[in-house]
Amino acid sequence: MTLTMTSDSSPSEQVILATGGYDHTIKLWQAHTGICQRTAQHTESQVNALDITPDKQHIAAAGYQHIRMYDLASNNPSPVVNYDGLSKNVTSVGFQEEGKWMYTGGEDLSARIWDLRSRALQCQRIFQVSAPVNCVCLHPNQSELVVGDQSGVIHLWDLKTDHNEQLIPEADASIQSIAMDPQGKLMAAVNNKGRCYIWSLSGGESQEPTKPKPSHKIEAHPKFALKCAFSPDSSLLVTTSADQSARIWETKDFTLQTELKQEGQRWVWDAAFSADSQYIVTASSDGVARLWNIEKGTVEREYSGHSKAITSLAFRDQIVNP
């Protein structure tokens, strides 16, 4: 992997690494040096989740009772768009691949879709559930949202038909994170017992809804699991935990490939793969983000500067051919 970032390149050409957490700031890093280039203020609350718009022009931060959008192309430390009026924590944020709409999940028992093409900042659709929402994941087909809640229910919401199905992998075990692989063939969910459930997926094309079939159950961590994500080439799955580790699993049989652990890093809250699936960035309670070489299981770079736990990160890089 070649990480390229120059000060005179436009955001759409840059490697973007952003971190946020309990110190009420969002930091943008020069990925290949570990230097913090910019700090944006997120004054009202901790940062629960981050995502970068598909055009790489803005970054969205989910916090307590709001979503804030920051301009990546300027040095403005303040948000340029504010979505207010929500109750409780917004726990999840992401974007439709063409940037037409944004989706969020929150402790107000809902997942929401926001129209980004209107200036009114309006919530277009609301999907109500019966427990606080911890995570929302968009199917690669862009027409199904998967919503995980604290009661242990996974909801598959078909945006075309408004139909929804429910999965309950383990009753009363809070779903902490859900991920789908880029090909739309696998789905993973981790819970607060440290377990990871895998489904193989069929359907999901044209008008046919996705059909999940239970595939694997992994005792991924001895403690609370926090995050799961598939690599861009679909060959790996990462799970992170309160047990102070991130673990990399091979998707061909879901055996453990590598454990990424560093003394003192404490809870590992979030993780994101590089575009070539050879590196991964993790965010930890010790206020440090780390870039790991997956094959070697070693830390290549550290990003230090947050005064409290880093609870979320967003990473967009590109494969650069020499």
Coordinates of C-alpha atoms in Angstrom, one line a residue:
M1 CA 0.0 0.0 0.0
T2 CA 1.2 3.5 -0.9
L3 CA -0.3 6.2 1.2
T4 CA -0.2 9.5 -0.7
M5 CA -1.3 12.8 0.7
T6 CA 0.1 16.2 -0.4
S7 CA -1.1 19.6 1.0
D8 CA -2.0 20.9 -2.5
S9 CA -4.1 17.9 -3.6
S10 CA -7.8 18.1 -3.5
P11 CA -9.8 16.1 -0.9
S12 CA -11.0 13.7 -3.5
E13 CA -7.4 12.7 -4.3
Q14 CA -6.2 12.5 -0.7
V15 CA -5.9 9.8 1.8
I16 CA -8.3 10.8 4.6
L17 CA -7.9 9.5 8.1
A18 CA -10.2 11.1 10.7
T19 CA -10.6 10.2 14.4
G20 CA -13.1 11.4 17.0
G21 CA -13.9 10.6 20.6
Y22 CA -14.5 11.7 24.2
D23 CA -12.4 14.8 24.0
H24 CA -15.0 16.6 21.9
T25 CA -12.7 16.9 18.9
I26 CA -12.3 15.4 15.4
K27 CA -8.7 15.2 14.2
L28 CA -7.6 14.8 10.6
W29 CA -4.2 13.1 10.1
Q30 CA -1.6 12.8 7.5
A31 CA -1.8 9.1 7.2
H32 CA 1.8 8.3 6.1
T33 CA 3.5 10.5 8.7
G34 CA 1.2 10.4 11.7
I35 CA 1.1 14.2 11.8
C36 CA -2.2 15.8 12.9
Q37 CA -3.1 18.3 10.1
R38 CA -6.2 19.8 11.6
T39 CA -8.5 19.6 14.6
A40 CA -12.2 20.4 14.3
Q41 CA -14.3 21.2 17.4
H42 CA -17.3 19.0 18.3
T43 CA -18.1 21.0 21.4
E44 CA -21.5 19.7 22.6
S45 CA -20.7 16.0 23.0
Q46 CA -18.4 13.1 22.4
V47 CA -18.2 11.7 18.8
N48 CA -20.1 8.5 18.5
A49 CA -19.5 7.8 14.8
L50 CA -17.8 9.3 11.7
D51 CA -18.2 8.8 8.0
I52 CA -16.9 10.6 4.9
T53 CA -19.1 11.6 2.0
P54 CA -18.6 9.6 -1.2
D55 CA -17.1 12.7 -2.9
K56 CA -14.7 13.2 0.0
Q57 CA -15.8 16.8 0.4
H58 CA -17.3 16.5 3.9
I59 CA -17.2 14.3 7.0
A60 CA -20.3 13.6 9.2
A61 CA -20.0 13.3 12.9
A62 CA -22.8 11.7 15.0
G63 CA -23.1 12.9 18.6
Y64 CA -25.6 13.5 21.3
Q65 CA -28.9 14.8 19.8
H66 CA -27.3 15.9 16.5
I67 CA -25.2 15.2 13.4
R68 CA -22.6 17.7 12.3
M69 CA -21.1 18.0 8.8
Y70 CA -17.5 19.4 8.4
D71 CA -15.9 20.7 5.2
L72 CA -12.8 18.7 4.4
A73 CA -11.6 21.2 1.8
S74 CA -11.2 24.1 4.1
N75 CA -9.5 24.7 7.5
N76 CA -12.8 25.8 9.1
P77 CA -12.9 24.2 12.5
S78 CA -16.6 24.6 12.9
P79 CA -19.4 22.5 11.3
V80 CA -20.9 23.8 8.0
V81 CA -24.1 21.8 8.3
N82 CA -26.0 21.0 11.5
Y83 CA -28.8 18.4 11.9
D84 CA -30.4 19.1 15.3
G85 CA -33.6 18.2 17.0
L86 CA -32.9 14.5 17.6
S87 CA -33.3 13.0 21.0
K88 CA -30.6 11.0 22.7
N89 CA -27.3 9.7 21.1
V90 CA -27.0 9.2 17.4
T91 CA -24.9 6.1 17.2
S92 CA -24.4 5.4 13.5
V93 CA -24.0 7.4 10.3
G94 CA -23.3 6.6 6.7
F95 CA -24.0 7.5 3.1
Q96 CA -25.7 6.2 0.0
E97 CA -22.9 5.5 -2.6
E98 CA -23.8 8.5 -4.8
G99 CA -24.3 10.9 -1.9
K100 CA -28.0 11.3 -2.4
W101 CA -28.9 10.5 1.1
M102 CA -27.5 9.9 4.6
Y103 CA -28.6 7.2 7.1
T104 CA -28.4 7.3 10.8
G105 CA -29.3 5.2 13.8
G106 CA -29.9 6.3 17.4
E107 CA -30.9 5.6 20.9
D108 CA -34.3 7.3 20.1
L109 CA -35.4 3.8 18.9
S110 CA -35.0 4.7 15.2
A111 CA -33.1 4.5 12.0
R112 CA -33.5 7.5 9.7
I113 CA -32.8 8.5 6.1
W114 CA -31.9 12.2 5.4
D115 CA -32.2 13.7 1.9
L116 CA -28.9 15.4 1.2
R117 CA -30.1 17.0 -2.1
S118 CA -32.6 19.4 -0.3
R119 CA -31.4 22.4 1.7
A120 CA -34.1 21.8 4.3
L121 CA -32.0 19.1 6.1
Q122 CA -35.1 17.0 6.3
C123 CA -35.5 13.5 7.6
Q124 CA -37.1 11.7 4.7
R125 CA -38.0 8.4 6.3
I126 CA -38.0 6.9 9.8
F127 CA -37.8 3.2 10.7
Q128 CA -39.1 2.7 14.3
V129 CA -38.0 -0.2 16.4
S130 CA -38.6 -1.1 20.1
A131 CA -35.1 -0.7 21.5
P132 CA -32.2 1.8 21.2
V133 CA -30.3 1.4 17.9
N134 CA -26.6 0.8 18.2
C135 CA -25.7 0.3 14.5
V136 CA -26.9 0.6 10.9
C137 CA -25.4 -0.9 7.9
L138 CA -26.2 -0.3 4.2
H139 CA -26.3 -3.3 1.8
P140 CA -24.0 -2.8 -1.2
N141 CA -27.2 -2.9 -3.4
Q142 CA -28.0 0.5 -1.8
S143 CA -31.7 -0.5 -1.2
E144 CA -31.6 -2.4 2.1
L145 CA -30.7 -1.1 5.6
V146 CA -29.7 -3.5 8.4
V147 CA -30.4 -2.2 11.9
G148 CA -29.0 -3.6 15.1
D149 CA -30.6 -2.8 18.5
Q150 CA -29.9 -3.3 22.2
S151 CA -32.5 -6.0 22.7
G152 CA -30.6 -8.3 20.3
V153 CA -32.7 -7.9 17.2
I154 CA -31.4 -7.3 13.7
H155 CA -33.9 -5.7 11.4
L156 CA -33.6 -6.0 7.6
W157 CA -35.4 -3.0 6.2
D158 CA -36.1 -3.1 2.4
L159 CA -36.2 0.6 1.3
K160 CA -38.0 -0.2 -1.9
T161 CA -41.0 -2.0 -0.4
D162 CA -40.8 -0.9 3.3
H163 CA -40.9 -4.6 4.2
N164 CA -38.8 -5.7 7.2
E165 CA -37.6 -9.0 8.5
Q166 CA -36.1 -9.7 11.9
L167 CA -33.2 -11.9 13.0
I168 CA -32.5 -12.7 16.7
P169 CA -29.1 -14.5 16.8
E170 CA -29.0 -14.4 20.6
A171 CA -31.9 -13.1 22.8
D172 CA -31.1 -10.1 25.0
A173 CA -27.5 -9.8 23.8
S174 CA -27.1 -6.3 22.5
I175 CA -26.1 -6.0 18.8
Q176 CA -23.1 -3.7 18.8
S177 CA -22.0 -3.7 15.2
I178 CA -23.1 -5.1 11.8
A179 CA -21.2 -5.3 8.6
M180 CA -21.7 -6.6 5.1
D181 CA -18.9 -7.6 2.7
P182 CA -18.6 -5.5 -0.4
Q183 CA -20.0 -8.3 -2.6
G184 CA -23.1 -8.6 -0.6
K185 CA -22.5 -12.3 0.1
L186 CA -21.7 -12.2 3.8
M187 CA -23.1 -10.4 6.9
A188 CA -21.5 -10.3 10.3
A189 CA -22.8 -9.0 13.7
V190 CA -21.1 -8.8 17.0
N191 CA -22.7 -8.5 20.4
N192 CA -22.0 -7.5 24.0
K193 CA -21.1 -11.1 24.9
G194 CA -18.1 -11.1 22.6
R195 CA -19.8 -13.4 20.0
C196 CA -19.7 -12.9 16.3
Y197 CA -22.5 -14.3 14.1
I198 CA -22.1 -14.8 10.3
W199 CA -24.7 -15.2 7.7
S200 CA -24.4 -16.1 4.0
L201 CA -26.6 -13.9 1.9
S202 CA -28.6 -14.7 -1.3
G203 CA -31.0 -12.6 -3.3
G204 CA -30.7 -8.8 -2.9
E205 CA -30.8 -8.2 -6.6
S206 CA -33.5 -6.4 -8.6
Q207 CA -36.7 -6.7 -6.6
E208 CA -35.7 -9.8 -4.6
P209 CA -35.0 -9.1 -0.9
T210 CA -31.8 -10.4 0.7
K211 CA -32.2 -13.8 2.4
P212 CA -29.7 -14.5 5.3
K213 CA -28.7 -18.0 6.1
P214 CA -26.8 -18.7 9.4
S215 CA -23.3 -19.7 8.5
H216 CA -20.9 -19.4 11.5
K217 CA -20.9 -18.5 15.2
I218 CA -17.5 -17.4 16.5
E219 CA -16.5 -16.9 20.2
A220 CA -14.7 -13.8 18.9
H221 CA -13.7 -12.2 22.3
P222 CA -14.0 -13.1 26.0
K223 CA -15.4 -9.6 26.6
F224 CA -17.8 -7.1 25.1
A225 CA -17.4 -6.8 21.3
L226 CA -17.5 -3.3 19.8
K227 CA -17.1 -3.4 16.0
C228 CA -16.9 -5.6 13.0
A229 CA -15.9 -4.8 9.4
F230 CA -15.0 -6.7 6.2
S231 CA -12.0 -6.0 4.1
P232 CA -12.5 -4.5 0.6
D233 CA -11.5 -7.8 -1.0
S234 CA -14.0 -9.7 1.2
S235 CA -11.2 -12.1 2.4
L236 CA -11.0 -10.8 6.0
L237 CA -13.2 -9.8 8.9
V238 CA -12.1 -7.7 11.8
T239 CA -13.7 -7.7 15.2
T240 CA -12.8 -5.3 18.1
S241 CA -13.4 -5.6 21.8
A242 CA -13.2 -4.4 25.3
D243 CA -10.6 -7.2 25.8
Q244 CA -8.0 -4.7 24.4
S245 CA -7.6 -6.4 21.0
A246 CA -8.7 -6.4 17.4
R247 CA -8.8 -9.8 15.8
I248 CA -8.6 -10.6 12.1
W249 CA -10.6 -13.6 10.8
E250 CA -10.3 -15.3 7.3
T251 CA -13.7 -15.4 5.7
K252 CA -13.1 -18.6 3.8
D253 CA -13.5 -20.6 7.1
F254 CA -13.6 -17.9 9.8
T255 CA -10.4 -19.1 11.5
L256 CA -8.4 -16.5 13.4
Q257 CA -5.5 -15.1 11.3
T258 CA -4.1 -12.5 13.6
E259 CA -4.6 -10.8 16.9
L260 CA -3.7 -7.1 17.0
K261 CA -2.8 -6.2 20.6
Q262 CA -0.6 -3.6 22.1
E263 CA 0.0 -3.1 25.8
G264 CA -2.0 -0.2 27.2
Q265 CA -4.3 0.3 24.3
R266 CA -7.4 -0.6 26.4
W267 CA -10.7 -0.9 24.6
V268 CA -10.5 -1.0 20.8
W269 CA -13.6 0.9 19.6
D270 CA -13.4 1.0 15.9
A271 CA -11.4 -0.3 12.9
A272 CA -11.1 0.3 9.1
F273 CA -9.2 -1.5 6.4
S274 CA -7.0 0.1 3.7
A275 CA -8.2 -0.2 0.1
D276 CA -5.7 -3.0 -0.6
S277 CA -6.9 -5.0 2.5
Q278 CA -3.3 -5.3 3.7
Y279 CA -3.4 -2.7 6.5
I280 CA -5.9 -1.7 9.2
V281 CA -6.4 1.4 11.4
T282 CA -7.7 0.9 14.9
A283 CA -9.1 3.4 17.5
S284 CA -8.6 2.8 21.2
S285 CA -9.4 4.1 24.7
D286 CA -5.8 5.2 25.2
G287 CA -6.4 8.1 22.8
V288 CA -4.2 6.6 20.1
A289 CA -5.1 5.3 16.6
R290 CA -2.8 2.7 15.1
L291 CA -2.0 1.6 11.6
W292 CA -1.2 -2.1 11.5
N293 CA 0.4 -4.4 9.0
I294 CA -2.1 -7.3 9.0
E295 CA 0.3 -10.0 7.7
K296 CA 3.0 -9.1 10.2
G297 CA 0.6 -8.2 13.0
T298 CA 2.8 -5.1 13.8
V299 CA 2.1 -1.4 14.4
E300 CA 3.5 0.6 11.4
R301 CA 2.4 4.0 12.7
E302 CA 0.7 5.7 15.7
Y303 CA -1.6 8.8 15.6
S304 CA -1.4 10.5 19.0
G305 CA -3.0 13.7 20.1
H306 CA -6.5 13.0 21.6
S307 CA -6.7 13.6 25.3
K308 CA -9.3 10.9 25.8
A309 CA -10.6 7.7 24.2
I310 CA -11.0 7.6 20.4
T311 CA -14.3 6.0 19.8
S312 CA -14.7 6.3 16.1
L313 CA -12.6 6.7 12.9
A314 CA -13.1 7.2 9.2
F315 CA -10.5 6.1 6.7
R316 CA -10.4 6.5 2.9
D317 CA -7.3 5.7 0.9
Q318 CA -6.6 4.6 -2.6
I319 CA -4.3 2.1 -4.2
V320 CA -1.6 4.0 -6.0
N321 CA 0.2 2.1 -8.8
P322 CA 3.9 3.1 -9.0

